[in-house]
């Protein structure tokens, strides 16, 4: 929707990614999870630009693969014999009596391996969905969305957000410099030659940016009274903790109902009150604010729609979301999960293409 290139509001990408992560948290079906990851990858492939942070998505894919492999290894090492279909048997390591209930190696059953595989894929899919938001949203423009009550933490936040994008850019710069100098080392020696310059360069550039912000008076308390700042911060922190507990209560069906929607609503009200109370004496001006238009609304609705469809599937036919391990059954793809995947991938065609990234030359930045 829209033919002229422009940057999509970063908040829309994060709302979309959080919706996808919520959808992934509601299922262990590997088919549905793989399709959710594919939908996120398709949107990233179509709508990421050439900015440094757009290169981080492959790192999240590799981290997701590492999570799956570690879950499988965990099941093999700490005993995966809880099933009837034993695939192979490893020599069991005897443990002392005080470690009763823990087993090292031994028989490995298909049920335990599949359980670890499903859990690993779900965690990896949630991480990759958030990685898609990091690859699509400009982290520096995302700081404009920070409420005025939290502006004192702006320096620390911008350092944290700018380190990861600068790491991706520094890796390319260091590798290019090594090729120009004829560096062809491999293994641990090459890793040491790349890793240390990359970390030093990324951290130096982030600290330089923080120093520039501090020299311009950013994140200073000004005339805001200390009691106002403390009261606003306490309300915000307490409210956000309540929101986290409420979200966990909604996602986990085994928790009491009182920890779900009531705690979420109370935490949201407390956080909103803290933001309003703490930011009423802070005046901020905005230069070139990001517009929120129809593509942003559709993107956020697509993320929320994908999560809602998975919630509906859990109420209608939970067997489509949680394949049986006893007895073993093949995962099935239902109609609602398939529709959720289509909705999740829609922002790749509903949003305008990204503009070209124009980095600041080194001589200008200096």
mmCIF file of C-alpha atoms in Angstrom:
data_model
loop_
_atom_site.group_PDB
_atom_site.id
_atom_site.type_symbol
_atom_site.label_atom_id
_atom_site.label_comp_id
_atom_site.label_asym_id
_atom_site.label_seq_id
_atom_site.Cartn_x
_atom_site.Cartn_y
_atom_site.Cartn_z
ATOM 1 C CA UNK A 1 0.000 0.000 0.000
ATOM 2 C CA UNK A 2 1.698 3.138 -1.195
ATOM 3 C CA UNK A 3 4.390 3.259 -3.842
ATOM 4 C CA UNK A 4 6.685 5.992 -2.544
ATOM 5 C CA UNK A 5 9.449 4.694 -0.261
ATOM 6 C CA UNK A 6 9.196 5.820 3.340
ATOM 7 C CA UNK A 7 10.085 4.505 6.769
ATOM 8 C CA UNK A 8 7.269 2.707 8.562
ATOM 9 C CA UNK A 9 6.641 3.815 12.128
ATOM 10 C CA UNK A 10 8.913 1.683 14.376
ATOM 11 C CA UNK A 11 6.106 1.189 16.877
ATOM 12 C CA UNK A 12 4.033 -0.561 14.203
ATOM 13 C CA UNK A 13 6.811 -3.070 13.532
ATOM 14 C CA UNK A 14 7.175 -3.805 17.229
ATOM 15 C CA UNK A 15 3.442 -4.282 17.721
ATOM 16 C CA UNK A 16 3.412 -6.640 14.747
ATOM 17 C CA UNK A 17 6.409 -8.602 16.087
ATOM 18 C CA UNK A 18 4.932 -8.857 19.592
ATOM 19 C CA UNK A 19 1.730 -10.233 18.065
ATOM 20 C CA UNK A 20 3.717 -12.863 16.187
ATOM 21 C CA UNK A 21 5.706 -13.761 19.298
ATOM 22 C CA UNK A 22 2.442 -14.138 21.222
ATOM 23 C CA UNK A 23 1.094 -16.416 18.502
ATOM 24 C CA UNK A 24 4.271 -18.523 18.623
ATOM 25 C CA UNK A 25 4.001 -18.842 22.405
ATOM 26 C CA UNK A 26 0.565 -20.459 22.079
ATOM 27 C CA UNK A 27 1.659 -23.562 20.157
ATOM 28 C CA UNK A 28 4.268 -26.317 19.982
ATOM 29 C CA UNK A 29 3.225 -27.414 16.502
ATOM 30 C CA UNK A 30 6.470 -27.347 14.475
ATOM 31 C CA UNK A 31 4.599 -26.744 11.220
ATOM 32 C CA UNK A 32 2.842 -23.655 12.566
ATOM 33 C CA UNK A 33 6.031 -22.361 14.191
ATOM 34 C CA UNK A 34 8.061 -22.874 11.020
ATOM 35 C CA UNK A 35 5.422 -21.000 9.017
ATOM 36 C CA UNK A 36 5.424 -18.132 11.533
ATOM 37 C CA UNK A 37 9.207 -17.871 11.201
ATOM 38 C CA UNK A 38 8.855 -18.020 7.408
ATOM 39 C CA UNK A 39 6.251 -15.236 7.509
ATOM 40 C CA UNK A 40 8.538 -13.051 9.626
ATOM 41 C CA UNK A 41 11.439 -13.784 7.284
ATOM 42 C CA UNK A 42 9.367 -12.935 4.226
ATOM 43 C CA UNK A 43 8.379 -9.559 5.693
ATOM 44 C CA UNK A 44 11.993 -8.829 6.630
ATOM 45 C CA UNK A 45 13.206 -9.808 3.150
ATOM 46 C CA UNK A 46 10.704 -7.488 1.485
ATOM 47 C CA UNK A 47 10.776 -4.511 3.815
ATOM 48 C CA UNK A 48 14.183 -4.251 5.437
ATOM 49 C CA UNK A 49 16.503 -1.575 4.137
ATOM 50 C CA UNK A 50 20.262 -1.359 3.847
ATOM 51 C CA UNK A 51 20.779 0.195 7.290
ATOM 52 C CA UNK A 52 23.200 -1.485 9.727
ATOM 53 C CA UNK A 53 20.445 -2.827 11.992
ATOM 54 C CA UNK A 54 18.802 -4.612 9.037
ATOM 55 C CA UNK A 55 21.704 -7.072 8.995
ATOM 56 C CA UNK A 56 20.909 -8.428 12.454
ATOM 57 C CA UNK A 57 18.125 -10.815 11.380
ATOM 58 C CA UNK A 58 20.510 -13.575 10.318
ATOM 59 C CA UNK A 59 22.118 -13.406 13.746
ATOM 60 C CA UNK A 60 18.743 -14.121 15.317
ATOM 61 C CA UNK A 61 18.269 -17.057 12.945
ATOM 62 C CA UNK A 62 21.590 -18.529 14.014
ATOM 63 C CA UNK A 63 20.761 -17.923 17.670
ATOM 64 C CA UNK A 64 17.424 -19.693 17.167
ATOM 65 C CA UNK A 65 19.194 -22.703 15.681
ATOM 66 C CA UNK A 66 21.550 -22.728 18.662
ATOM 67 C CA UNK A 67 18.576 -22.722 21.039
ATOM 68 C CA UNK A 68 17.013 -25.731 19.299
ATOM 69 C CA UNK A 69 20.306 -27.650 19.325
ATOM 70 C CA UNK A 70 20.887 -26.880 23.013
ATOM 71 C CA UNK A 71 17.400 -28.105 23.929
ATOM 72 C CA UNK A 72 17.990 -31.403 22.129
ATOM 73 C CA UNK A 73 21.397 -31.793 23.758
ATOM 74 C CA UNK A 74 19.866 -31.072 27.156
ATOM 75 C CA UNK A 75 17.353 -33.884 26.671
ATOM 76 C CA UNK A 76 20.070 -36.339 25.653
ATOM 77 C CA UNK A 77 22.487 -35.447 28.465
ATOM 78 C CA UNK A 78 19.985 -35.318 31.323
ATOM 79 C CA UNK A 79 18.041 -38.386 30.370
ATOM 80 C CA UNK A 80 15.605 -38.686 27.526
ATOM 81 C CA UNK A 81 14.185 -42.092 28.301
ATOM 82 C CA UNK A 82 10.679 -40.980 29.246
ATOM 83 C CA UNK A 83 8.942 -42.775 26.404
ATOM 84 C CA UNK A 84 8.234 -46.143 24.845
ATOM 85 C CA UNK A 85 10.066 -45.628 21.535
ATOM 86 C CA UNK A 86 13.738 -45.836 22.562
ATOM 87 C CA UNK A 87 15.959 -44.706 19.705
ATOM 88 C CA UNK A 88 19.381 -45.469 21.211
ATOM 89 C CA UNK A 89 21.027 -46.018 24.578
ATOM 90 C CA UNK A 90 24.101 -44.186 25.887
ATOM 91 C CA UNK A 91 26.279 -45.338 28.787
ATOM 92 C CA UNK A 92 24.681 -43.967 31.942
ATOM 93 C CA UNK A 93 26.875 -42.046 34.370
ATOM 94 C CA UNK A 94 26.276 -43.094 38.002
ATOM 95 C CA UNK A 95 25.505 -40.236 40.385
ATOM 96 C CA UNK A 96 25.654 -40.042 44.196
ATOM 97 C CA UNK A 97 22.583 -40.620 46.330
ATOM 98 C CA UNK A 98 22.001 -36.911 46.990
ATOM 99 C CA UNK A 99 21.412 -36.420 43.241
ATOM 100 C CA UNK A 100 18.426 -38.742 43.165
ATOM 101 C CA UNK A 101 16.046 -37.971 40.337
ATOM 102 C CA UNK A 102 18.813 -36.722 38.012
ATOM 103 C CA UNK A 103 20.201 -39.002 35.328
ATOM 104 C CA UNK A 104 23.086 -38.465 32.952
ATOM 105 C CA UNK A 105 22.747 -40.128 29.553
ATOM 106 C CA UNK A 106 21.092 -43.543 29.384
ATOM 107 C CA UNK A 107 18.233 -44.474 27.014
ATOM 108 C CA UNK A 108 16.936 -41.758 24.690
ATOM 109 C CA UNK A 109 13.311 -42.007 23.563
ATOM 110 C CA UNK A 110 11.652 -40.357 20.594
ATOM 111 C CA UNK A 111 9.003 -38.760 22.819
ATOM 112 C CA UNK A 112 11.576 -36.872 24.894
ATOM 113 C CA UNK A 113 13.531 -35.732 21.853
ATOM 114 C CA UNK A 114 10.384 -34.461 20.159
ATOM 115 C CA UNK A 115 9.336 -32.663 23.345
ATOM 116 C CA UNK A 116 12.697 -30.886 23.487
ATOM 117 C CA UNK A 117 12.522 -30.134 19.765
ATOM 118 C CA UNK A 118 9.044 -28.611 20.026
ATOM 119 C CA UNK A 119 9.970 -26.467 23.024
ATOM 120 C CA UNK A 120 13.180 -25.323 21.355
ATOM 121 C CA UNK A 121 11.421 -24.378 18.135
ATOM 122 C CA UNK A 122 8.805 -22.397 20.059
ATOM 123 C CA UNK A 123 11.428 -20.419 21.985
ATOM 124 C CA UNK A 124 13.471 -19.876 18.824
ATOM 125 C CA UNK A 125 10.393 -18.679 16.918
ATOM 126 C CA UNK A 126 9.580 -16.119 19.602
ATOM 127 C CA UNK A 127 13.146 -14.839 19.541
ATOM 128 C CA UNK A 128 13.206 -14.634 15.741
ATOM 129 C CA UNK A 129 9.939 -12.663 15.710
ATOM 130 C CA UNK A 130 11.498 -10.064 17.992
ATOM 131 C CA UNK A 131 14.615 -10.129 15.829
ATOM 132 C CA UNK A 132 12.445 -9.233 12.860
ATOM 133 C CA UNK A 133 11.359 -6.067 14.664
ATOM 134 C CA UNK A 134 14.989 -5.217 15.367
ATOM 135 C CA UNK A 135 15.803 -5.633 11.669
ATOM 136 C CA UNK A 136 12.872 -3.508 10.476
ATOM 137 C CA UNK A 137 12.537 -0.714 13.043
ATOM 138 C CA UNK A 138 15.023 2.121 13.327
ATOM 139 C CA UNK A 139 16.218 1.870 16.961
ATOM 140 C CA UNK A 140 17.098 5.549 17.203
ATOM 141 C CA UNK A 141 13.709 6.712 15.931
ATOM 142 C CA UNK A 142 12.112 4.274 18.345
ATOM 143 C CA UNK A 143 13.459 6.426 21.174
ATOM 144 C CA UNK A 144 10.985 9.130 20.186
ATOM 145 C CA UNK A 145 8.266 6.875 21.566
ATOM 146 C CA UNK A 146 9.817 6.832 25.048
ATOM 147 C CA UNK A 147 7.397 8.668 27.368
ATOM 148 C CA UNK A 148 8.517 11.957 28.826
ATOM 149 C CA UNK A 149 8.564 10.499 32.337
ATOM 150 C CA UNK A 150 11.336 8.117 31.292
ATOM 151 C CA UNK A 151 13.495 10.625 29.480
ATOM 152 C CA UNK A 152 16.207 10.492 32.177
ATOM 153 C CA UNK A 153 17.024 6.933 31.097
ATOM 154 C CA UNK A 154 17.421 8.044 27.488
ATOM 155 C CA UNK A 155 21.221 8.063 27.523
ATOM 156 C CA UNK A 156 21.490 4.484 28.791
ATOM 157 C CA UNK A 157 18.744 3.308 26.450
ATOM 158 C CA UNK A 158 20.305 4.800 23.347
ATOM 159 C CA UNK A 159 23.695 3.283 24.219
ATOM 160 C CA UNK A 160 22.089 -0.139 24.636
ATOM 161 C CA UNK A 161 20.074 0.150 21.428
ATOM 162 C CA UNK A 162 22.920 1.466 19.328
ATOM 163 C CA UNK A 163 25.454 -1.189 20.351
ATOM 164 C CA UNK A 164 23.776 -4.051 18.442
ATOM 165 C CA UNK A 165 23.349 -2.154 15.135
ATOM 166 C CA UNK A 166 26.884 -0.846 15.384
ATOM 167 C CA UNK A 167 28.121 -4.395 15.936
ATOM 168 C CA UNK A 168 26.657 -5.497 12.599
ATOM 169 C CA UNK A 169 28.167 -2.513 10.829
ATOM 170 C CA UNK A 170 31.529 -2.934 12.577
ATOM 171 C CA UNK A 171 31.728 -6.596 11.530
ATOM 172 C CA UNK A 172 31.431 -5.577 7.876
ATOM 173 C CA UNK A 173 33.997 -2.812 8.255
ATOM 174 C CA UNK A 174 36.544 -5.008 10.072
ATOM 175 C CA UNK A 175 36.144 -7.886 7.610
ATOM 176 C CA UNK A 176 36.543 -5.499 4.683
ATOM 177 C CA UNK A 177 39.669 -4.014 6.244
ATOM 178 C CA UNK A 178 41.167 -7.470 6.855
ATOM 179 C CA UNK A 179 40.567 -8.494 3.239
ATOM 180 C CA UNK A 180 42.239 -5.318 2.012
ATOM 181 C CA UNK A 181 45.250 -6.065 4.234
ATOM 182 C CA UNK A 182 45.445 -9.659 3.055
ATOM 183 C CA UNK A 183 44.288 -11.204 6.317
ATOM 184 C CA UNK A 184 43.286 -14.797 5.595
ATOM 185 C CA UNK A 185 43.514 -16.400 9.027
ATOM 186 C CA UNK A 186 40.899 -18.901 10.140
ATOM 187 C CA UNK A 187 39.758 -20.449 13.373
ATOM 188 C CA UNK A 188 40.355 -18.982 16.820
ATOM 189 C CA UNK A 189 43.081 -16.620 15.598
ATOM 190 C CA UNK A 190 40.761 -15.040 13.020
ATOM 191 C CA UNK A 191 37.954 -14.799 15.574
ATOM 192 C CA UNK A 192 40.237 -12.951 17.980
ATOM 193 C CA UNK A 193 41.411 -10.624 15.215
ATOM 194 C CA UNK A 194 37.808 -9.751 14.308
ATOM 195 C CA UNK A 195 36.023 -9.843 17.658
ATOM 196 C CA UNK A 196 38.162 -7.412 19.626
ATOM 197 C CA UNK A 197 38.180 -4.607 16.992
ATOM 198 C CA UNK A 198 34.432 -5.059 16.447
ATOM 199 C CA UNK A 199 33.580 -4.752 20.148
ATOM 200 C CA UNK A 200 35.924 -1.817 20.652
ATOM 201 C CA UNK A 201 34.620 0.054 17.607
ATOM 202 C CA UNK A 202 30.941 -0.491 18.403
ATOM 203 C CA UNK A 203 31.344 0.510 22.046
ATOM 204 C CA UNK A 204 33.408 3.593 21.191
ATOM 205 C CA UNK A 205 30.816 4.835 18.713
ATOM 206 C CA UNK A 206 27.962 4.251 21.166
ATOM 207 C CA UNK A 207 29.803 6.106 23.934
ATOM 208 C CA UNK A 208 30.583 8.936 21.549
ATOM 209 C CA UNK A 209 26.901 9.252 20.783
ATOM 210 C CA UNK A 210 26.054 9.223 24.499
ATOM 211 C CA UNK A 211 28.639 11.934 25.170
ATOM 212 C CA UNK A 212 27.192 14.066 22.383
ATOM 213 C CA UNK A 213 23.707 13.681 23.886
ATOM 214 C CA UNK A 214 24.966 14.557 27.356
ATOM 215 C CA UNK A 215 26.752 17.667 26.073
ATOM 216 C CA UNK A 216 23.429 18.855 24.643
ATOM 217 C CA UNK A 217 21.661 18.459 27.980
ATOM 218 C CA UNK A 218 19.705 15.318 27.119
ATOM 219 C CA UNK A 219 18.429 13.196 30.042
ATOM 220 C CA UNK A 220 18.967 15.847 32.713
ATOM 221 C CA UNK A 221 16.468 16.288 35.485
ATOM 222 C CA UNK A 222 16.103 20.044 35.060
ATOM 223 C CA UNK A 223 13.535 21.628 37.361
ATOM 224 C CA UNK A 224 11.503 18.478 37.997
ATOM 225 C CA UNK A 225 11.192 18.005 41.791
ATOM 226 C CA UNK A 226 12.753 14.861 43.195
ATOM 227 C CA UNK A 227 9.519 13.616 44.887
ATOM 228 C CA UNK A 228 7.712 13.845 41.543
ATOM 229 C CA UNK A 229 10.420 11.834 39.808
ATOM 230 C CA UNK A 230 10.490 9.198 42.553
ATOM 231 C CA UNK A 231 6.714 8.837 42.712
ATOM 232 C CA UNK A 232 6.406 8.625 38.931
ATOM 233 C CA UNK A 233 9.205 6.066 38.716
ATOM 234 C CA UNK A 234 7.678 3.916 41.465
ATOM 235 C CA UNK A 235 4.289 3.913 39.735
ATOM 236 C CA UNK A 236 5.824 3.064 36.370
ATOM 237 C CA UNK A 237 8.013 0.240 37.705
ATOM 238 C CA UNK A 238 5.197 -1.225 39.803
ATOM 239 C CA UNK A 239 2.749 -0.968 36.937
ATOM 240 C CA UNK A 240 5.122 -2.625 34.469
ATOM 241 C CA UNK A 241 5.731 -5.462 36.911
ATOM 242 C CA UNK A 242 1.984 -5.905 37.170
ATOM 243 C CA UNK A 243 1.705 -5.953 33.377
ATOM 244 C CA UNK A 244 4.388 -8.657 33.171
ATOM 245 C CA UNK A 245 2.625 -10.781 35.792
ATOM 246 C CA UNK A 246 -0.722 -10.271 34.066
ATOM 247 C CA UNK A 247 0.644 -11.247 30.654
ATOM 248 C CA UNK A 248 2.178 -14.377 32.158
ATOM 249 C CA UNK A 249 -1.145 -15.196 33.782
ATOM 250 C CA UNK A 250 -2.935 -14.865 30.452
ATOM 251 C CA UNK A 251 -0.398 -16.970 28.537
ATOM 252 C CA UNK A 252 -0.126 -19.743 31.139
ATOM 253 C CA UNK A 253 -3.374 -21.652 31.465
ATOM 254 C CA UNK A 254 -2.261 -23.264 34.769
ATOM 255 C CA UNK A 255 -2.105 -19.989 36.717
ATOM 256 C CA UNK A 256 -5.081 -18.661 38.730
ATOM 257 C CA UNK A 257 -7.471 -16.360 36.902
ATOM 258 C CA UNK A 258 -6.716 -13.573 39.382
ATOM 259 C CA UNK A 259 -3.176 -13.339 37.984
ATOM 260 C CA UNK A 260 -4.426 -12.762 34.458
ATOM 261 C CA UNK A 261 -6.634 -9.940 33.269
ATOM 262 C CA UNK A 262 -7.188 -8.205 36.662
ATOM 263 C CA UNK A 263 -3.438 -7.865 37.359
ATOM 264 C CA UNK A 264 -2.796 -6.822 33.757
ATOM 265 C CA UNK A 265 -5.463 -4.115 33.914
ATOM 266 C CA UNK A 266 -4.264 -2.854 37.305
ATOM 267 C CA UNK A 267 -0.655 -2.766 36.160
ATOM 268 C CA UNK A 268 -1.582 -0.916 32.995
ATOM 269 C CA UNK A 269 -3.514 1.713 34.944
ATOM 270 C CA UNK A 270 -0.661 2.191 37.426
ATOM 271 C CA UNK A 271 1.934 2.472 34.644
ATOM 272 C CA UNK A 272 -0.194 4.981 32.721
ATOM 273 C CA UNK A 273 -0.722 7.049 35.868
ATOM 274 C CA UNK A 274 3.002 7.053 36.572
ATOM 275 C CA UNK A 275 3.829 8.157 33.042
ATOM 276 C CA UNK A 276 1.314 10.983 33.167
ATOM 277 C CA UNK A 277 2.332 12.084 36.661
ATOM 278 C CA UNK A 278 6.060 11.953 35.999
ATOM 279 C CA UNK A 279 5.938 13.576 32.583
ATOM 280 C CA UNK A 280 3.586 16.476 33.258
ATOM 281 C CA UNK A 281 6.486 18.856 34.027
ATOM 282 C CA UNK A 282 8.687 17.695 31.161
ATOM 283 C CA UNK A 283 8.405 19.631 27.919
ATOM 284 C CA UNK A 284 9.702 17.974 24.804
ATOM 285 C CA UNK A 285 9.878 19.131 21.216
ATOM 286 C CA UNK A 286 9.891 16.702 18.292
ATOM 287 C CA UNK A 287 11.782 17.156 15.070
ATOM 288 C CA UNK A 288 10.257 15.403 12.063
ATOM 289 C CA UNK A 289 7.837 13.118 13.955
ATOM 290 C CA UNK A 290 7.120 9.710 12.418
ATOM 291 C CA UNK A 291 3.656 9.608 10.844
ATOM 292 C CA UNK A 292 1.138 6.919 11.749
ATOM 293 C CA UNK A 293 -0.959 6.162 8.697
ATOM 294 C CA UNK A 294 -3.034 3.342 7.269
ATOM 295 C CA UNK A 295 -0.080 0.964 6.626
ATOM 296 C CA UNK A 296 0.998 1.276 10.258
ATOM 297 C CA UNK A 297 -2.513 0.511 11.468
ATOM 298 C CA UNK A 298 -2.767 -2.517 9.187
ATOM 299 C CA UNK A 299 0.637 -3.766 10.318
ATOM 300 C CA UNK A 300 -0.298 -3.576 13.997
ATOM 301 C CA UNK A 301 -3.654 -5.234 13.290
ATOM 302 C CA UNK A 302 -1.930 -8.061 11.421
ATOM 303 C CA UNK A 303 0.216 -8.855 14.444
ATOM 304 C CA UNK A 304 -2.750 -8.692 16.800
ATOM 305 C CA UNK A 305 -4.851 -10.747 14.381
ATOM 306 C CA UNK A 306 -2.253 -13.517 14.188
ATOM 307 C CA UNK A 307 -2.150 -13.772 17.967
ATOM 308 C CA UNK A 308 -5.956 -13.671 18.250
ATOM 309 C CA UNK A 309 -6.359 -16.470 15.701
ATOM 310 C CA UNK A 310 -4.010 -18.714 17.683
ATOM 311 C CA UNK A 311 -5.931 -17.923 20.874
ATOM 312 C CA UNK A 312 -9.151 -18.855 19.060
ATOM 313 C CA UNK A 313 -7.590 -22.104 17.866
ATOM 314 C CA UNK A 314 -6.701 -23.010 21.445
ATOM 315 C CA UNK A 315 -10.387 -22.724 22.346
ATOM 316 C CA UNK A 316 -11.756 -24.453 19.241
ATOM 317 C CA UNK A 317 -9.286 -27.237 18.485
ATOM 318 C CA UNK A 318 -6.198 -27.317 20.759
ATOM 319 C CA UNK A 319 -4.978 -30.522 19.093
ATOM 320 C CA UNK A 320 -3.862 -28.403 16.119
ATOM 321 C CA UNK A 321 -1.564 -26.416 18.411
ATOM 322 C CA UNK A 322 -0.153 -29.142 20.659
ATOM 323 C CA UNK A 323 0.694 -32.380 18.822
ATOM 324 C CA UNK A 324 0.315 -35.457 20.990
ATOM 325 C CA UNK A 325 3.469 -37.155 22.230
ATOM 326 C CA UNK A 326 1.721 -40.097 23.878
ATOM 327 C CA UNK A 327 0.749 -41.639 21.543
ATOM 328 C CA UNK A 328 2.930 -40.056 18.861
ATOM 329 C CA UNK A 329 0.970 -38.250 16.158
ATOM 330 C CA UNK A 330 1.953 -36.244 13.106
ATOM 331 C CA UNK A 331 1.476 -32.470 13.492
ATOM 332 C CA UNK A 332 -1.469 -31.102 11.530
ATOM 333 C CA UNK A 333 -2.046 -27.655 10.062
ATOM 334 C CA UNK A 334 -5.533 -26.373 10.781
ATOM 335 C CA UNK A 335 -7.477 -23.676 8.997
ATOM 336 C CA UNK A 336 -7.157 -21.000 11.689
ATOM 337 C CA UNK A 337 -3.379 -21.396 12.137
ATOM 338 C CA UNK A 338 -2.913 -21.266 8.358
ATOM 339 C CA UNK A 339 -4.987 -18.077 8.238
ATOM 340 C CA UNK A 340 -2.892 -16.637 11.080
ATOM 341 C CA UNK A 341 0.284 -17.224 9.053
ATOM 342 C CA UNK A 342 -1.212 -15.457 6.029
ATOM 343 C CA UNK A 343 -2.211 -12.502 8.211
ATOM 344 C CA UNK A 344 1.264 -12.406 9.767
ATOM 345 C CA UNK A 345 2.941 -12.181 6.351
ATOM 346 C CA UNK A 346 0.569 -9.509 5.000
ATOM 347 C CA UNK A 347 2.649 -6.461 6.142
ATOM 348 C CA UNK A 348 5.257 -7.407 3.561
ATOM 349 C CA UNK A 349 2.780 -6.270 0.896
ATOM 350 C CA UNK A 350 0.722 -3.721 2.856
ATOM 351 C CA UNK A 351 3.586 -1.402 3.778
ATOM 352 C CA UNK A 352 5.614 0.932 1.542
ATOM 353 C CA UNK A 353 9.187 -0.014 0.591
ATOM 354 C CA UNK A 354 11.925 1.370 2.842
ATOM 355 C CA UNK A 355 13.983 4.396 1.783
ATOM 356 C CA UNK A 356 17.683 4.130 1.062
ATOM 357 C CA UNK A 357 19.871 4.508 4.114
ATOM 358 C CA UNK A 358 22.327 7.394 3.869
ATOM 359 C CA UNK A 359 25.092 7.006 6.479
ATOM 360 C CA UNK A 360 26.900 10.075 7.736
ATOM 361 C CA UNK A 361 30.472 10.210 6.365
ATOM 362 C CA UNK A 362 33.241 9.850 8.911
ATOM 363 C CA UNK A 363 34.711 13.278 8.170
ATOM 364 C CA UNK A 364 31.299 14.908 8.734
ATOM 365 C CA UNK A 365 30.602 12.980 11.928
ATOM 366 C CA UNK A 366 33.985 13.966 13.282
#
